[in-house]
C-alpha cells in the first residue's frame, strides 16, 4: 500500500522537515484469517440433534366424522400409575369407592418394580387386547420419571396408555400416603 508523505517547510532557513506518521496496521489479513477459522469450525463441528420422543397421538377428527362414543375402561383391564415426588411411583387397580391407603401401593422404577407390575396386571387382564395403562403425574412429579414411564410402555409393549390428571379422591389418598411415609421416616440432619 503506497502512502504519500507530506513535507512542510520549516521556519528557520527554509529547511524541509518530513512529518512523522503514526504506524498503521492493516487489519485485512487478520479479518480474513478469523473468517477462515470460523468457517473451518462450522464445517468440522457436529450439531447436536434434539432428543425427541414419539408419543403416537391420534389425528384430529375431520368435521364430517362421526363423534365416537365415550368408552369406559374396565378396572380389570387397566392399571393406574401415580407419579409422585422424590422419584416415587404408586399404582392401583381400584375405583373411587374401594381405594384406600392399603390399596395404593408403592413400587420402584426398575425392572423388578414397575415393569413387573405392569406385566402381571397385563397377564391378569380380562381382555389383554384392551389392557390400558393410565399414567397420572402429580404436581410434584419430575419430567424424567414421566419419560421413564413412557419408556416402560415401549419395553412392556403396552400400546394402550393414557395420560390424565390425578382425580381428587386419588390425590387425597396419595397425600395421606406421602404424609404417613414422611412421618415414619427418621429425621436426618
Short mmCIF file of C-alpha atoms in Angstrom, two decimals:
data_model
loop_
_atom_site.label_atom_id
_atom_site.label_comp_id
_atom_site.label_asym_id
_atom_site.label_seq_id
_atom_site.Cartn_x
_atom_site.Cartn_y
_atom_site.Cartn_z
CA UNK A 1 0.00 0.00 0.00
CA UNK A 2 1.51 3.28 -1.07
CA UNK A 3 1.32 6.36 1.10
CA UNK A 4 2.09 9.94 0.31
CA UNK A 5 4.47 11.78 2.59
CA UNK A 6 3.66 15.40 3.19
CA UNK A 7 6.55 17.76 3.60
CA UNK A 8 6.39 21.00 5.43
CA UNK A 9 8.74 23.89 5.15
CA UNK A 10 10.23 24.78 8.48
CA UNK A 11 10.57 28.24 9.95
CA UNK A 12 14.30 28.98 10.02
CA UNK A 13 16.30 28.79 6.90
CA UNK A 14 13.67 27.05 4.88
CA UNK A 15 14.66 23.60 5.96
CA UNK A 16 12.31 20.90 4.86
CA UNK A 17 11.16 18.54 7.57
CA UNK A 18 9.10 15.42 6.99
CA UNK A 19 6.02 14.91 9.07
CA UNK A 20 6.12 11.92 11.43
CA UNK A 21 3.37 9.46 10.60
CA UNK A 22 1.89 7.08 13.10
CA UNK A 23 2.45 3.45 12.10
CA UNK A 24 -0.68 1.79 10.65
CA UNK A 25 -1.54 -1.86 10.96
CA UNK A 26 -3.52 -3.36 8.12
CA UNK A 27 -6.34 -5.49 9.67
CA UNK A 28 -7.47 -7.15 6.44
CA UNK A 29 -5.34 -10.32 6.78
CA UNK A 30 -6.46 -10.82 10.40
CA UNK A 31 -10.14 -10.49 9.44
CA UNK A 32 -9.62 -12.97 6.60
CA UNK A 33 -7.97 -15.42 8.98
CA UNK A 34 -10.81 -15.10 11.50
CA UNK A 35 -13.40 -15.84 8.82
CA UNK A 36 -11.41 -18.84 7.62
CA UNK A 37 -11.19 -20.21 11.17
CA UNK A 38 -14.86 -19.60 11.73
CA UNK A 39 -15.76 -21.45 8.53
CA UNK A 40 -13.40 -24.29 9.44
CA UNK A 41 -15.02 -24.81 12.86
CA UNK A 42 -18.52 -24.53 11.44
CA UNK A 43 -17.89 -27.22 8.82
CA UNK A 44 -15.96 -29.61 11.05
CA UNK A 45 -18.21 -29.49 14.12
CA UNK A 46 -21.33 -31.58 14.51
CA UNK A 47 -24.54 -30.08 15.74
CA UNK A 48 -26.42 -31.99 18.40
CA UNK A 49 -29.85 -33.22 17.44
CA UNK A 50 -32.64 -32.59 19.90
CA UNK A 51 -33.87 -35.62 21.80
CA UNK A 52 -37.49 -36.22 20.96
CA UNK A 53 -39.92 -38.94 21.87
CA UNK A 54 -42.72 -40.06 19.58
CA UNK A 55 -45.97 -40.20 21.51
CA UNK A 56 -48.11 -41.51 18.65
CA UNK A 57 -51.04 -39.19 19.26
CA UNK A 58 -54.27 -39.71 17.33
CA UNK A 59 -55.09 -37.39 14.45
CA UNK A 60 -57.61 -34.57 14.67
CA UNK A 61 -61.11 -35.61 13.66
CA UNK A 62 -62.49 -34.15 10.46
CA UNK A 63 -65.64 -32.02 10.65
CA UNK A 64 -67.83 -34.66 8.98
CA UNK A 65 -66.52 -37.63 11.02
CA UNK A 66 -69.00 -39.20 13.45
CA UNK A 67 -68.41 -38.44 17.12
CA UNK A 68 -67.15 -41.59 18.86
CA UNK A 69 -68.95 -42.84 21.92
CA UNK A 70 -67.23 -42.39 25.25
CA UNK A 71 -65.51 -45.58 26.20
CA UNK A 72 -65.14 -46.55 29.80
CA UNK A 73 -62.07 -48.53 30.77
CA UNK A 74 -62.84 -51.50 32.99
CA UNK A 75 -60.79 -51.87 36.15
CA UNK A 76 -59.93 -55.45 35.25
CA UNK A 77 -58.33 -54.21 32.02
CA UNK A 78 -56.37 -51.29 33.46
CA UNK A 79 -53.79 -50.13 35.95
CA UNK A 80 -53.36 -46.57 37.24
CA UNK A 81 -49.87 -45.21 37.91
CA UNK A 82 -49.36 -42.11 40.05
CA UNK A 83 -46.02 -40.39 39.61
CA UNK A 84 -45.12 -38.69 42.89
CA UNK A 85 -42.38 -36.56 44.34
CA UNK A 86 -38.89 -37.78 45.23
CA UNK A 87 -38.91 -40.32 42.35
CA UNK A 88 -41.75 -42.30 43.89
CA UNK A 89 -44.39 -44.19 41.94
CA UNK A 90 -47.68 -45.59 43.21
CA UNK A 91 -50.16 -47.89 41.49
CA UNK A 92 -53.65 -49.27 41.98
CA UNK A 93 -56.46 -51.08 40.20
CA UNK A 94 -59.36 -49.71 42.27
CA UNK A 95 -62.26 -47.33 41.81
CA UNK A 96 -63.07 -44.29 43.94
CA UNK A 97 -65.11 -46.25 46.48
CA UNK A 98 -62.61 -49.03 47.18
CA UNK A 99 -59.25 -47.17 47.03
CA UNK A 100 -57.62 -46.72 50.43
CA UNK A 101 -54.16 -46.45 51.97
CA UNK A 102 -53.54 -50.19 51.67
CA UNK A 103 -54.67 -50.45 48.02
CA UNK A 104 -52.42 -47.61 46.83
CA UNK A 105 -49.14 -49.49 46.59
CA UNK A 106 -45.67 -48.09 46.06
CA UNK A 107 -43.03 -49.56 43.77
CA UNK A 108 -39.79 -48.52 42.09
CA UNK A 109 -38.81 -47.56 38.55
CA UNK A 110 -36.53 -50.57 37.99
CA UNK A 111 -37.28 -53.81 36.13
CA UNK A 112 -38.27 -55.63 39.31
CA UNK A 113 -40.59 -52.77 40.21
CA UNK A 114 -42.99 -51.12 37.80
CA UNK A 115 -42.13 -53.31 34.80
CA UNK A 116 -43.00 -56.48 36.68
CA UNK A 117 -46.24 -54.94 38.00
CA UNK A 118 -47.35 -53.83 34.51
CA UNK A 119 -46.61 -57.29 33.09
CA UNK A 120 -48.52 -59.00 35.93
CA UNK A 121 -51.51 -56.68 35.51
CA UNK A 122 -51.47 -57.27 31.76
CA UNK A 123 -51.34 -61.05 32.26
CA UNK A 124 -54.28 -60.89 34.69
CA UNK A 125 -56.42 -58.63 32.47
CA UNK A 126 -59.81 -59.90 31.33
CA UNK A 127 -59.17 -58.72 27.76
CA UNK A 128 -55.42 -58.45 27.09
CA UNK A 129 -56.00 -56.60 23.79
CA UNK A 130 -57.76 -53.77 25.62
CA UNK A 131 -55.36 -53.57 28.59
CA UNK A 132 -54.76 -49.88 29.33
CA UNK A 133 -52.19 -48.14 31.50
CA UNK A 134 -53.38 -44.82 32.93
CA UNK A 135 -50.48 -42.52 33.79
CA UNK A 136 -51.27 -39.77 36.30
CA UNK A 137 -48.39 -37.42 37.12
CA UNK A 138 -48.88 -35.38 40.28
CA UNK A 139 -47.80 -31.75 40.62
CA UNK A 140 -44.68 -32.97 42.44
CA UNK A 141 -43.54 -35.37 39.68
CA UNK A 142 -40.43 -34.67 37.61
CA UNK A 143 -40.19 -34.91 33.84
CA UNK A 144 -37.53 -37.66 33.99
CA UNK A 145 -39.97 -40.02 35.73
CA UNK A 146 -42.60 -39.33 33.08
CA UNK A 147 -40.12 -40.21 30.33
CA UNK A 148 -39.11 -43.35 32.26
CA UNK A 149 -42.75 -44.48 32.38
CA UNK A 150 -43.14 -43.87 28.64
CA UNK A 151 -40.02 -46.00 28.12
CA UNK A 152 -41.62 -48.74 30.22
CA UNK A 153 -44.68 -48.60 27.94
CA UNK A 154 -42.41 -49.39 24.99
CA UNK A 155 -40.47 -52.10 26.87
CA UNK A 156 -43.62 -53.89 28.10
CA UNK A 157 -45.27 -53.42 24.68
CA UNK A 158 -48.22 -51.64 26.28
CA UNK A 159 -49.70 -49.92 23.26
CA UNK A 160 -52.76 -48.58 25.04
CA UNK A 161 -51.95 -45.94 27.60
CA UNK A 162 -53.24 -42.54 28.51
CA UNK A 163 -52.03 -39.54 30.45
CA UNK A 164 -54.53 -37.75 32.65
CA UNK A 165 -54.83 -35.72 35.83
CA UNK A 166 -54.94 -37.25 39.27
CA UNK A 167 -58.53 -37.46 40.48
CA UNK A 168 -59.34 -35.68 43.75
CA UNK A 169 -60.11 -38.95 45.56
CA UNK A 170 -56.74 -40.38 44.44
CA UNK A 171 -54.93 -37.20 45.42
CA UNK A 172 -56.34 -37.32 48.96
CA UNK A 173 -55.09 -40.87 49.50
CA UNK A 174 -51.76 -40.10 47.79
CA UNK A 175 -51.17 -37.14 50.11
CA UNK A 176 -52.04 -39.25 53.16
CA UNK A 177 -49.65 -41.94 51.95
CA UNK A 178 -46.86 -39.38 51.40
CA UNK A 179 -47.58 -37.82 54.81
CA UNK A 180 -47.53 -41.22 56.56
CA UNK A 181 -44.23 -42.24 54.96
CA UNK A 182 -42.68 -38.86 55.79
CA UNK A 183 -43.73 -39.25 59.44
CA UNK A 184 -42.40 -42.82 59.54
CA UNK A 185 -39.00 -41.83 58.09
CA UNK A 186 -36.33 -40.97 60.68
CA UNK A 187 -35.32 -37.32 60.87
CA UNK A 188 -31.91 -36.57 59.40
CA UNK A 189 -29.72 -33.53 59.89
#
